[in-house]
PDB file of C-alpha atoms in Angstrom:
ATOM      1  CA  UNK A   1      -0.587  -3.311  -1.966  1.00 49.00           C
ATOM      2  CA  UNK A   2       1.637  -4.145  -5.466  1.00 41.00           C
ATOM      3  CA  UNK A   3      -0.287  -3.057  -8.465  1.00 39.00           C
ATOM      4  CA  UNK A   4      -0.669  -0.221 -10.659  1.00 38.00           C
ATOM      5  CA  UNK A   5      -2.478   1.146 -14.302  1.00 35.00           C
ATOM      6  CA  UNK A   6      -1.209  -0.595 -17.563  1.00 34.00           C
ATOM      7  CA  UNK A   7      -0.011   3.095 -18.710  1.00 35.00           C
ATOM      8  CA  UNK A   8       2.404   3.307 -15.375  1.00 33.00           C
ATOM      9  CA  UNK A   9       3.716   0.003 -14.754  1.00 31.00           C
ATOM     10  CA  UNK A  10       6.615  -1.723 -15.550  1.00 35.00           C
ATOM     11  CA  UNK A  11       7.818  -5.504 -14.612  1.00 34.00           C
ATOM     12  CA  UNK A  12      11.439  -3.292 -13.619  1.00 28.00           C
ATOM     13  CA  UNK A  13       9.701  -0.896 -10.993  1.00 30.00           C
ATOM     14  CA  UNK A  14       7.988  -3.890  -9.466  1.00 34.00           C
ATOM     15  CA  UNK A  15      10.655  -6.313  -9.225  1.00 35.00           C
ATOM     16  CA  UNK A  16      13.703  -4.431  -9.046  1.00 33.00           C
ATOM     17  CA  UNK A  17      15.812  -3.648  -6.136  1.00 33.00           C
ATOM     18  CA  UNK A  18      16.982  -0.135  -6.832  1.00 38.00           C
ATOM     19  CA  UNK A  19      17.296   2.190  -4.528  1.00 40.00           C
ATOM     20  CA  UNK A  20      15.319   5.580  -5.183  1.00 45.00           C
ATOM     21  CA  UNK A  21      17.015   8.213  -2.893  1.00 43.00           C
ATOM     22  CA  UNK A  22      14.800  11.605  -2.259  1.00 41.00           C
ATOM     23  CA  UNK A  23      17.268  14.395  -1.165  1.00 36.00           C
ATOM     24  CA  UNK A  24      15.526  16.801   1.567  1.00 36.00           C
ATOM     25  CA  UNK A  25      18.515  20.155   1.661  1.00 35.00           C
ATOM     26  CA  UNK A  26      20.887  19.969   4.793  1.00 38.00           C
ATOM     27  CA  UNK A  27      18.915  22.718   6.612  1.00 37.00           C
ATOM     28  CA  UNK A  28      16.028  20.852   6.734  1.00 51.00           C
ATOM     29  CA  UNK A  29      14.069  24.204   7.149  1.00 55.00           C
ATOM     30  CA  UNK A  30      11.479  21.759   8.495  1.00 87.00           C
ATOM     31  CA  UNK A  31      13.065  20.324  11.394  1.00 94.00           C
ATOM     32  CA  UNK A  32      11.285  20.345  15.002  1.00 96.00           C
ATOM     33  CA  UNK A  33      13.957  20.387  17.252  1.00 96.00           C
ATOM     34  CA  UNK A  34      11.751  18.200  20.023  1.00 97.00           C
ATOM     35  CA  UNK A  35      10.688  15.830  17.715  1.00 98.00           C
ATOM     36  CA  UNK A  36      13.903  15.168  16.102  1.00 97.00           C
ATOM     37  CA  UNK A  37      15.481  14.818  19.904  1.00 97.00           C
ATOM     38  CA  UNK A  38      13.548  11.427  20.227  1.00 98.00           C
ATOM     39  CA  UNK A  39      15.380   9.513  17.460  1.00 98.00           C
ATOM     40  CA  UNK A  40      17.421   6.718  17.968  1.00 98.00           C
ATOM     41  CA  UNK A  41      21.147   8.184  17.869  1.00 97.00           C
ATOM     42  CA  UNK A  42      21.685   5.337  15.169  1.00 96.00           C
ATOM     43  CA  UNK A  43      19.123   6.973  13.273  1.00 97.00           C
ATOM     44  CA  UNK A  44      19.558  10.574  13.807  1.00 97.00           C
ATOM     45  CA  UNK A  45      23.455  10.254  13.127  1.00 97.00           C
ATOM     46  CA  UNK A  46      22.755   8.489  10.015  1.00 96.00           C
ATOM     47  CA  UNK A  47      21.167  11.458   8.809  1.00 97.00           C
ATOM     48  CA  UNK A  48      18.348   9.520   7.009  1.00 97.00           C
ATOM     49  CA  UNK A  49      15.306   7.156   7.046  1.00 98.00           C
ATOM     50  CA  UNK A  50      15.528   4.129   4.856  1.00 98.00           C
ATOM     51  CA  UNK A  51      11.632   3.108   3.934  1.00 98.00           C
ATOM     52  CA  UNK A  52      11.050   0.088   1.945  1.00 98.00           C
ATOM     53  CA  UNK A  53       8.113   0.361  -0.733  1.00 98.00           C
ATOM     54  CA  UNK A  54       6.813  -2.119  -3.063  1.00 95.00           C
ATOM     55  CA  UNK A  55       5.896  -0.414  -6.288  1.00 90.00           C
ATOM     56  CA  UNK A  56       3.432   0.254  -8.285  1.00 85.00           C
ATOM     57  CA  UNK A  57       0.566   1.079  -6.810  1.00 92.00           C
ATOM     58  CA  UNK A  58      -1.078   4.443  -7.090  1.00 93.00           C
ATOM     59  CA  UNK A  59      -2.354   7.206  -5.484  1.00 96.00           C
ATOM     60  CA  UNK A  60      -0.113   5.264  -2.678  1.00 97.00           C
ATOM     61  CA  UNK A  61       3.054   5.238  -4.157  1.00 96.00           C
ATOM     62  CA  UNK A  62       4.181   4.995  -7.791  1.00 94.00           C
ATOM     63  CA  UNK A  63       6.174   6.774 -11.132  1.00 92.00           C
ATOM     64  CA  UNK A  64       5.234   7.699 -14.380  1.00 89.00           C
ATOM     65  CA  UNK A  65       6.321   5.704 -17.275  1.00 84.00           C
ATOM     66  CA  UNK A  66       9.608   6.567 -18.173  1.00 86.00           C
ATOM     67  CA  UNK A  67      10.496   8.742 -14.971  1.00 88.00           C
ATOM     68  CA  UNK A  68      12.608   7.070 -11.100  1.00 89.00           C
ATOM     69  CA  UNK A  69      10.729  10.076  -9.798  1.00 94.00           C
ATOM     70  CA  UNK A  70       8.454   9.192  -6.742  1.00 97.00           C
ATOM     71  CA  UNK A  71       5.021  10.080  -6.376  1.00 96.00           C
ATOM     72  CA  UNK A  72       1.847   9.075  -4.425  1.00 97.00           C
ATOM     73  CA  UNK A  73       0.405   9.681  -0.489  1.00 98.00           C
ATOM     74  CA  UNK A  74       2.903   7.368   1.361  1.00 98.00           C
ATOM     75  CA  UNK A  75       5.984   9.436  -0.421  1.00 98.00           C
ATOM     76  CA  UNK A  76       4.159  12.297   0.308  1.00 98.00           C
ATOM     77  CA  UNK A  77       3.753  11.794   3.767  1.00 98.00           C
ATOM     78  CA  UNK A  78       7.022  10.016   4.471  1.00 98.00           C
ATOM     79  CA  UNK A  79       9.039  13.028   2.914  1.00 98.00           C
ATOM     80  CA  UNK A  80       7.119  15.459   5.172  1.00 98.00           C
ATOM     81  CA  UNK A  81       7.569  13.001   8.608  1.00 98.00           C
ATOM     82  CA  UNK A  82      11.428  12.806   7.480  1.00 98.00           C
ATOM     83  CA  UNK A  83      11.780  16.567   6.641  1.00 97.00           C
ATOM     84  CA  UNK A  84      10.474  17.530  10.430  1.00 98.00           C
ATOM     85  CA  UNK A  85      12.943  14.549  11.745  1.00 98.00           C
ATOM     86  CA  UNK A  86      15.308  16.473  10.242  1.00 97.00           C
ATOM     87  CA  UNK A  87      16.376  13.447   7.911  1.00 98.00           C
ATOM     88  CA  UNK A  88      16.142  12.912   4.251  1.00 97.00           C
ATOM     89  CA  UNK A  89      14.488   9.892   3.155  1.00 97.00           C
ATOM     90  CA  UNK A  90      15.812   6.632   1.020  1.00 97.00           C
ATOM     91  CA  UNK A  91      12.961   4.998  -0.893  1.00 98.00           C
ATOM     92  CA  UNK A  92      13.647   1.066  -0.916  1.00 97.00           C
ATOM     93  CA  UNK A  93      11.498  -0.724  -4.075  1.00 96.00           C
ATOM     94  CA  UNK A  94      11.789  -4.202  -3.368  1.00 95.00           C
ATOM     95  CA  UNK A  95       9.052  -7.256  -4.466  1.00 93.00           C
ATOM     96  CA  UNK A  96       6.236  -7.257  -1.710  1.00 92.00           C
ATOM     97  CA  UNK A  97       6.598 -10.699  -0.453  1.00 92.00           C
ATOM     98  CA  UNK A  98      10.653  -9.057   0.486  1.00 95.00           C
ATOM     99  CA  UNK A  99       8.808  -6.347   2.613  1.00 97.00           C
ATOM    100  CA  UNK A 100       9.214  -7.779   5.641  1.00 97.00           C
ATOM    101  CA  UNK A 101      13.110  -9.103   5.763  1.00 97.00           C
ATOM    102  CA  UNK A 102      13.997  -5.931   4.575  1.00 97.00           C
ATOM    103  CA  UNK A 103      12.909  -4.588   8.348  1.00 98.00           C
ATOM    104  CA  UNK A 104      13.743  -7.645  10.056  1.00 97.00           C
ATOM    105  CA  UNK A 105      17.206  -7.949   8.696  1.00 97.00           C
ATOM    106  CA  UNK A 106      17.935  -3.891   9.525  1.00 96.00           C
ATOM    107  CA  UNK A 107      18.249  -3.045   5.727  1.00 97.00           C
ATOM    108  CA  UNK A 108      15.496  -0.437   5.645  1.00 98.00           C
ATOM    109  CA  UNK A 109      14.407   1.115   9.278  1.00 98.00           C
ATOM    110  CA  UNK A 110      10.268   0.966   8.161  1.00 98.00           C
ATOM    111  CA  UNK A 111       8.139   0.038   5.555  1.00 98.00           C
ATOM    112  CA  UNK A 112       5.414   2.219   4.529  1.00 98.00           C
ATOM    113  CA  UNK A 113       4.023   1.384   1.376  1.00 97.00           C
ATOM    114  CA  UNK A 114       0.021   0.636   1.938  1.00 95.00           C
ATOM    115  CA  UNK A 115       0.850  -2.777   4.407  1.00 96.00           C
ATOM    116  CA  UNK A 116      -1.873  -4.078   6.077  1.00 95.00           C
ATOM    117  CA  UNK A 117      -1.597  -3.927  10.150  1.00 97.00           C
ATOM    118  CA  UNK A 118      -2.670  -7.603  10.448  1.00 95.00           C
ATOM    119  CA  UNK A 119      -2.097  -9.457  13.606  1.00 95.00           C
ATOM    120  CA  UNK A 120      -0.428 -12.138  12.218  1.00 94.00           C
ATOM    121  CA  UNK A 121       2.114  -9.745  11.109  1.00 96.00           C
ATOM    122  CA  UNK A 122       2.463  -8.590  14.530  1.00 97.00           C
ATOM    123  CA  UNK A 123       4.640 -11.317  15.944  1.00 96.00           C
ATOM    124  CA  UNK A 124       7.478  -9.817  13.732  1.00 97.00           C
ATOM    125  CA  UNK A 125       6.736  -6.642  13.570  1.00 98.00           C
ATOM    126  CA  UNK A 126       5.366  -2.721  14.992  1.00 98.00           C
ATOM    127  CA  UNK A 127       2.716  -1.028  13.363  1.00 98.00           C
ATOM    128  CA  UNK A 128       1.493   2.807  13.514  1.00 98.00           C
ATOM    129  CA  UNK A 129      -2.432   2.629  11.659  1.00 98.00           C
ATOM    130  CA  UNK A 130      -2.414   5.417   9.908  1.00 98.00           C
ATOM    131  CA  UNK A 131      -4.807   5.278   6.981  1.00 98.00           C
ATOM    132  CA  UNK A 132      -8.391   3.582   6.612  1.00 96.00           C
ATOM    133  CA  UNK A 133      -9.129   0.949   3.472  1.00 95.00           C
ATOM    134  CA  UNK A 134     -10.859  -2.001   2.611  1.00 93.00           C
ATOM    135  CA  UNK A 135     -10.881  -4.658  -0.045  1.00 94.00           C
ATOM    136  CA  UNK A 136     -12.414  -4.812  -3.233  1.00 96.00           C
ATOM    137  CA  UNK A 137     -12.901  -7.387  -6.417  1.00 98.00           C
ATOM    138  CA  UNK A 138     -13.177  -5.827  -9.535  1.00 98.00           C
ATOM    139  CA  UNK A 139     -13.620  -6.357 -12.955  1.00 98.00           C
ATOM    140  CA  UNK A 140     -13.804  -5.416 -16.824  1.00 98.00           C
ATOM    141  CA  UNK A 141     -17.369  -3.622 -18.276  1.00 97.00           C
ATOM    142  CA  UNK A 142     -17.264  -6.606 -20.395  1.00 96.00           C
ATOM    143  CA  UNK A 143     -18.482  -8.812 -17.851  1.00 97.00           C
ATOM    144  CA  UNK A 144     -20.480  -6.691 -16.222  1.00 97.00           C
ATOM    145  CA  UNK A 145     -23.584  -8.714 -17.722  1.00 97.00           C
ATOM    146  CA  UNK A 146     -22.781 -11.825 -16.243  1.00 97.00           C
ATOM    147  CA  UNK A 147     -20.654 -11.143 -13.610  1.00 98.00           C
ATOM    148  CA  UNK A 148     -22.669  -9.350 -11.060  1.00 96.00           C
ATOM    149  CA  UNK A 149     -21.968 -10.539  -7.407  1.00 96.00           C
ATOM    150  CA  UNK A 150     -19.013 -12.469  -5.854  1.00 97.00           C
ATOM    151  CA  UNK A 151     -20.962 -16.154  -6.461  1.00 97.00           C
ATOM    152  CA  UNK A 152     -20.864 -15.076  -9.924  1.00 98.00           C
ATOM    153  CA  UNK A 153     -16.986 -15.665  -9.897  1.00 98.00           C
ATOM    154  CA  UNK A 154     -17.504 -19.018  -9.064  1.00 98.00           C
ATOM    155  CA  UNK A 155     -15.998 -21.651 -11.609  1.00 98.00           C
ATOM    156  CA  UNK A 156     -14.169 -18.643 -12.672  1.00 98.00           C
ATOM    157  CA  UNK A 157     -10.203 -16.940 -11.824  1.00 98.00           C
ATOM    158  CA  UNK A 158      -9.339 -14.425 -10.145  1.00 98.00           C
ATOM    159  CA  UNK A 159      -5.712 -12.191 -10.060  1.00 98.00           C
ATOM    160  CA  UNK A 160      -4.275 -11.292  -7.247  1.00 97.00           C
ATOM    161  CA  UNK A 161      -1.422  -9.411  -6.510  1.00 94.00           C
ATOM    162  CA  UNK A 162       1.647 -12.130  -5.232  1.00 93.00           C
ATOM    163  CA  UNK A 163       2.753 -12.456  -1.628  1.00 90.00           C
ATOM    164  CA  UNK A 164      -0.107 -10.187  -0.243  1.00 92.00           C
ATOM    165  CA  UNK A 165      -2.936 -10.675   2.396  1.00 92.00           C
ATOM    166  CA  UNK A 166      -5.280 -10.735  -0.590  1.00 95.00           C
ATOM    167  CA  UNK A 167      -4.337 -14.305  -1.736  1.00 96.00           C
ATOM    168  CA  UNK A 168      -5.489 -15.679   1.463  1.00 95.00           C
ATOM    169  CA  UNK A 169      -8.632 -13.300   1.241  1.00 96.00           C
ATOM    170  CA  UNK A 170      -9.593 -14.302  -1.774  1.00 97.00           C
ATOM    171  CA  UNK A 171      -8.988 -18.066  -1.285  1.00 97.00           C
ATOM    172  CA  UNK A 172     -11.204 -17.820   1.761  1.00 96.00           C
ATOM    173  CA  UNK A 173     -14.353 -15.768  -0.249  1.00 96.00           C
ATOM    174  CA  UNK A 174     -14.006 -18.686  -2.511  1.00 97.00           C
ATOM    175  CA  UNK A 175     -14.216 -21.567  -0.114  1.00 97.00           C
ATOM    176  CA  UNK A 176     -17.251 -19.441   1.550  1.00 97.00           C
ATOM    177  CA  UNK A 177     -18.878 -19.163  -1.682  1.00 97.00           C
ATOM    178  CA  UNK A 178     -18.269 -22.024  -4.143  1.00 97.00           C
ATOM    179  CA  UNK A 179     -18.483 -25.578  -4.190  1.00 97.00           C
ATOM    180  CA  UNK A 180     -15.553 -28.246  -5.191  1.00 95.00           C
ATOM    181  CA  UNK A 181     -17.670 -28.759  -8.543  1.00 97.00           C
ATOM    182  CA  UNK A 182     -17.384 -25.117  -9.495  1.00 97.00           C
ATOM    183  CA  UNK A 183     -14.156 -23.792  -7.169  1.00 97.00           C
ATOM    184  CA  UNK A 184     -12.603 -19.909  -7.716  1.00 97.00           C
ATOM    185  CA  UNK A 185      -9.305 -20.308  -8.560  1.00 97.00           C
ATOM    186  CA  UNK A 186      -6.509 -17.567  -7.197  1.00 98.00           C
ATOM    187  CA  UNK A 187      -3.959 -16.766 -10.408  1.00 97.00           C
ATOM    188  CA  UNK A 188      -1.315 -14.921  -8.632  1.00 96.00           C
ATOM    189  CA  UNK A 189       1.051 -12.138 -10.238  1.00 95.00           C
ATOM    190  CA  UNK A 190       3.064  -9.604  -9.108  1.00 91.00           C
ATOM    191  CA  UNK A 191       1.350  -6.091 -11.071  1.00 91.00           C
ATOM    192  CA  UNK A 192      -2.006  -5.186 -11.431  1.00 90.00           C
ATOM    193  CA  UNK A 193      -0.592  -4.658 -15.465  1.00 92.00           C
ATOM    194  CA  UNK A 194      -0.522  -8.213 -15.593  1.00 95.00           C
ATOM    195  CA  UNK A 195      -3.715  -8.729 -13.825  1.00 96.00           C
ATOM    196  CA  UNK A 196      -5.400  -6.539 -16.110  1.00 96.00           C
ATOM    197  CA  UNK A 197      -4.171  -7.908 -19.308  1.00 97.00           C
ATOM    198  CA  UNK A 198      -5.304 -11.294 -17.991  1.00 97.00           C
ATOM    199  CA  UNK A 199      -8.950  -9.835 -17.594  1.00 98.00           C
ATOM    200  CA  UNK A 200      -8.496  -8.560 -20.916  1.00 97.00           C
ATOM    201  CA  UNK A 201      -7.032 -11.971 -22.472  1.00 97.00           C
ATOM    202  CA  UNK A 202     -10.002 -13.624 -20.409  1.00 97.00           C
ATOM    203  CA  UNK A 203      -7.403 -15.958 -18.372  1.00 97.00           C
ATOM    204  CA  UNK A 204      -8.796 -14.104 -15.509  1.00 98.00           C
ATOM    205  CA  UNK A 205     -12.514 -12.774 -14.718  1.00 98.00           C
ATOM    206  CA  UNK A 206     -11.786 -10.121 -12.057  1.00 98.00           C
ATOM    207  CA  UNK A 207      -8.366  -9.125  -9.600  1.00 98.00           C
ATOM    208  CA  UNK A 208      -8.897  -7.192  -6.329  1.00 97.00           C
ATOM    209  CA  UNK A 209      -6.794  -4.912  -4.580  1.00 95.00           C
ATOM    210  CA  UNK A 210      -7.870  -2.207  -1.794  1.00 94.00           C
ATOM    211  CA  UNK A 211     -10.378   0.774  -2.491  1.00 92.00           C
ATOM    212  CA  UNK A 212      -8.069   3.315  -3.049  1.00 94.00           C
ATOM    213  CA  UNK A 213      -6.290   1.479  -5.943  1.00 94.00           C
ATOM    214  CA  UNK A 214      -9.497   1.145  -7.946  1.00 95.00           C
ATOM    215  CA  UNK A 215     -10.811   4.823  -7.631  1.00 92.00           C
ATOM    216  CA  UNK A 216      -7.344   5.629  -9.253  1.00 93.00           C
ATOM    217  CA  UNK A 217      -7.735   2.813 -12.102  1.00 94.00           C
ATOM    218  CA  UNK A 218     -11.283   4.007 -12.530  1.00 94.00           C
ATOM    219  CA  UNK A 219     -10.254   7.697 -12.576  1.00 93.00           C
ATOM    220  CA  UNK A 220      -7.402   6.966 -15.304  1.00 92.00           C
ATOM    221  CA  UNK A 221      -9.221   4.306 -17.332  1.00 94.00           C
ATOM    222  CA  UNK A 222     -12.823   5.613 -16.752  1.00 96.00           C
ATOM    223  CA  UNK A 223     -15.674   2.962 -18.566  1.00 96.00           C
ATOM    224  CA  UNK A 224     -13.527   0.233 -18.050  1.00 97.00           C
ATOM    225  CA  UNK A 225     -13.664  -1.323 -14.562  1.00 97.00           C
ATOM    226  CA  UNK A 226     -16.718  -1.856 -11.827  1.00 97.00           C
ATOM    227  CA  UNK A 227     -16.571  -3.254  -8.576  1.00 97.00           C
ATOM    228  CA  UNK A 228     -17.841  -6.547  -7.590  1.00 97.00           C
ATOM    229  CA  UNK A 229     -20.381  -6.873  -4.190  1.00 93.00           C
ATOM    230  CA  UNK A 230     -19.464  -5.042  -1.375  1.00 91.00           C
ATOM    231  CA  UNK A 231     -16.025  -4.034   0.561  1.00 90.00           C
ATOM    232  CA  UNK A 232     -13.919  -6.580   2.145  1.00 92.00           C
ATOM    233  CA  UNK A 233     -12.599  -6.694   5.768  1.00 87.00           C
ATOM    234  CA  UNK A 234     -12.468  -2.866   6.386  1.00 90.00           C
ATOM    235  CA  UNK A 235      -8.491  -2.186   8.102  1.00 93.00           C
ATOM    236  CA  UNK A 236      -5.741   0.137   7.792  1.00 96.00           C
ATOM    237  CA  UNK A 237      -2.596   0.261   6.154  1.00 97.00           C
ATOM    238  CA  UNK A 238       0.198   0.970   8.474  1.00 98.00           C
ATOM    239  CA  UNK A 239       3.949   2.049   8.558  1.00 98.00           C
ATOM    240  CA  UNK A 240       5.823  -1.128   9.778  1.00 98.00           C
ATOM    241  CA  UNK A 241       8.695  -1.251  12.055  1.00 98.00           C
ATOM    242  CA  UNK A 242      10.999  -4.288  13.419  1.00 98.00           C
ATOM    243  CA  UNK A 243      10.281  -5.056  17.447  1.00 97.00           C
ATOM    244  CA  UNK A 244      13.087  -3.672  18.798  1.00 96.00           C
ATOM    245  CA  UNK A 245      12.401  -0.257  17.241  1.00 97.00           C
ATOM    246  CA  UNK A 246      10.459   1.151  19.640  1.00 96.00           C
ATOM    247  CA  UNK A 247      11.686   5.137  19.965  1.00 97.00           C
ATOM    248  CA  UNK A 248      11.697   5.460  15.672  1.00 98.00           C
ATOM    249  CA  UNK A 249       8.151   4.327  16.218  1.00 98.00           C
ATOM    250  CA  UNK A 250       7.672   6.793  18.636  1.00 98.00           C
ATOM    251  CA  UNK A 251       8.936   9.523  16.828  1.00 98.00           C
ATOM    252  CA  UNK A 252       7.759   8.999  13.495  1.00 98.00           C
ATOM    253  CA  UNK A 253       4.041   8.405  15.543  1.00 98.00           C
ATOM    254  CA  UNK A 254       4.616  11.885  17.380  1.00 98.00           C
ATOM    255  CA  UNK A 255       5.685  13.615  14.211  1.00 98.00           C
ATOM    256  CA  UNK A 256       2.541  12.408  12.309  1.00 98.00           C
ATOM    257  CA  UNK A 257       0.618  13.624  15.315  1.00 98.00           C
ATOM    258  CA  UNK A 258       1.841  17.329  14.802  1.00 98.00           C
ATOM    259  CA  UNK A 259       1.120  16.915  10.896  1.00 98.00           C
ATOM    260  CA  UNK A 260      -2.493  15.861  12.434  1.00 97.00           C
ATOM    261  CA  UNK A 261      -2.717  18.834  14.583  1.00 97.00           C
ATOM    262  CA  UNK A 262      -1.338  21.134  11.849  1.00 97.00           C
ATOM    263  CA  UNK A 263      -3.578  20.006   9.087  1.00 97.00           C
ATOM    264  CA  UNK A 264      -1.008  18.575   6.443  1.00 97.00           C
ATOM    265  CA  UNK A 265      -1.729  14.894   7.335  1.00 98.00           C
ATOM    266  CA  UNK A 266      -5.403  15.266   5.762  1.00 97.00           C
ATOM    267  CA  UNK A 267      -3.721  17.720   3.217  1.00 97.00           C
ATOM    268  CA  UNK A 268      -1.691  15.524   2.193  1.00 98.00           C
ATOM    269  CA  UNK A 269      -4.246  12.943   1.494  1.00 97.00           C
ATOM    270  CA  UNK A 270      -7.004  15.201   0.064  1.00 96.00           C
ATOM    271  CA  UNK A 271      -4.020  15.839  -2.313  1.00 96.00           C
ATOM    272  CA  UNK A 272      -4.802  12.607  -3.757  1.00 95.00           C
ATOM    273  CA  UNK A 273      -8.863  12.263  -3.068  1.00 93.00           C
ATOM    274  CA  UNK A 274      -8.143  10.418  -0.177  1.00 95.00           C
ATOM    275  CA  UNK A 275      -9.633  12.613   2.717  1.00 94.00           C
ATOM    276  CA  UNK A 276     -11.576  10.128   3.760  1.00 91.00           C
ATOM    277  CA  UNK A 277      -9.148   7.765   4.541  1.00 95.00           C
ATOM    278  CA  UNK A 278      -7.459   9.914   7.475  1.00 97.00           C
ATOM    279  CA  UNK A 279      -7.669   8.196  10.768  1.00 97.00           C
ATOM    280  CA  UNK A 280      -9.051   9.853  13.723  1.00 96.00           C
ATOM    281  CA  UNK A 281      -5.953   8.486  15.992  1.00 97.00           C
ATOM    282  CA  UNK A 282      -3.021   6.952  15.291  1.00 98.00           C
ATOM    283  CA  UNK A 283      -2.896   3.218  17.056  1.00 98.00           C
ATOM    284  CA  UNK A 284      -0.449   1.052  17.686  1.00 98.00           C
ATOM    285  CA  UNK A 285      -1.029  -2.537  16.082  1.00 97.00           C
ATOM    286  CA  UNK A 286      -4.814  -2.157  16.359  1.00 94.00           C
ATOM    287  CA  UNK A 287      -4.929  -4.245  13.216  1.00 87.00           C
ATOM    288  CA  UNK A 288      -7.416  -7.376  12.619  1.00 81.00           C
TER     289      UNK A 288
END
């Protein structure tokens, strides 16, 4: 959802509204003819998909330190869908909680940036479920003495990443679990940089994001992070489109079923340790 390592974040790449354009050559040696035939004409005259992200928040999508340059499954994937469209691809960074008007509103034409189908997102927009996650709290090695299950976080704060469904996740684990006496309290901030440095500065006990995000954390920082009980509401992420857009959702669904058939969907996310994740089928708003 919005967070990334403390080496590749920056408060710019999460808050700023730049466009990040990724030119695919005119040819588009990639194109299926029959796929590309079952654009919109609005779309396929325009010559490109816009996709709004939300960075940081690797292996999903994120940049280096220092570098505009793109990286992460969900580019990955996106850039391969728009190459066989016939279409190169616009990358939209905008702040999560944005995400939504940027589809609504017709600025970008999806998002796909590890969104959560969730049916209460479903009254504004389409979803194709393409990948398989889960939640997870986490924490510093430091307090892995005396923090050892969720009730341990009682009386205690937790960082969560602004605007996303893990605010109202973790404000629910915390009503299950704690009394008034001793309540969790939700700190909420845009980057996992901050959320980390809060853990570090002891403002905040543990953050949570989904279980993707933390294999990369743990695989850059290893030692310094362990996971807290067990996975939270298993769902997917899924590529989001406005109601009305009904034959771009159809086309980008039929192109990811060729990449399926082909192989480079699971390529693509064994790229990034991620195999696991691949769905068997691609649904339609089969969120929870």
């Amino acid at each position: 959802m919005t967070t990334s390592t403390a080496a590749t974040l920056s408060r710019i790449l999460a808050g700023a509204m730049v466009s990040l354009g990724v030119l695919a050559s005119a040819a588009h040696a990639g194109t299926d003819d029959k796929l590309r035939a079952m654009l919109p004409a609005k779309v396929r005259d325009s010559g490109a998909l816009n996709i709004a992200i939300s960075l940081a928040y690797p292996p999903m999508e994120y940049s280096d330190a220092g570098s505009t340059d793109l990286k992460g499954a969900d580019i990955d994937m996106a850039k391969e869908v728009a190459d066989r469209l016939g279409l190169k691809v616009n990358f939209q960074n905008v702040e999560f909680p944005q995400l939504i008007t940027s589809v609504t509103t017709g600025r970008a034409d999806m998002i796909w940036t590890a969104f959560s189908d969730l049916t209460a997102r479903q009254t504004q927009l389409d979803f194709i479920d393409y990948f398989q996650t889960g939640n997870q709290l986490y924490s510093m090695v430091k307090n892995q003495d005396t923090i050892k299950s969720v009730k341990d976080l009682c009386g205690k704060s937790v960082a969560v990443a602004t605007g996303t469904s893990w605010v109202g996740l973790v404000e629910r684990v915390g009503k299950e679990t704690c009394t008034e006496a001793a309540p969790l309290t939700v700190l909420q901030l845009p980057t996992e940089a901050e959320h980390i440095l809060q853990m570090k500065q002891d403002r905040a006990q543990a953050s949570i994001m989904g279980f993707e995000g933390i294999l990369e954390l743990q695989k850059q920082k290893p030692g310094e992070f362990y996971t807290i009980g067990n996975l939270l509401e298993p769902g997917h992420y899924g590529i989001a489109f406005a109601k009305d857009s009904g034959d771009l959702r159809g086309a980008v669904k039929a192109t990811l079923e060729a990449m399926k058939t082909d192989g480079s969907y699971v390529a693509i996310l064994d790229r990034y340790g991620l195999k696991n994740a691949a769905v068997p089928e691609f649904t339609v708003n089969a969120g929870r």
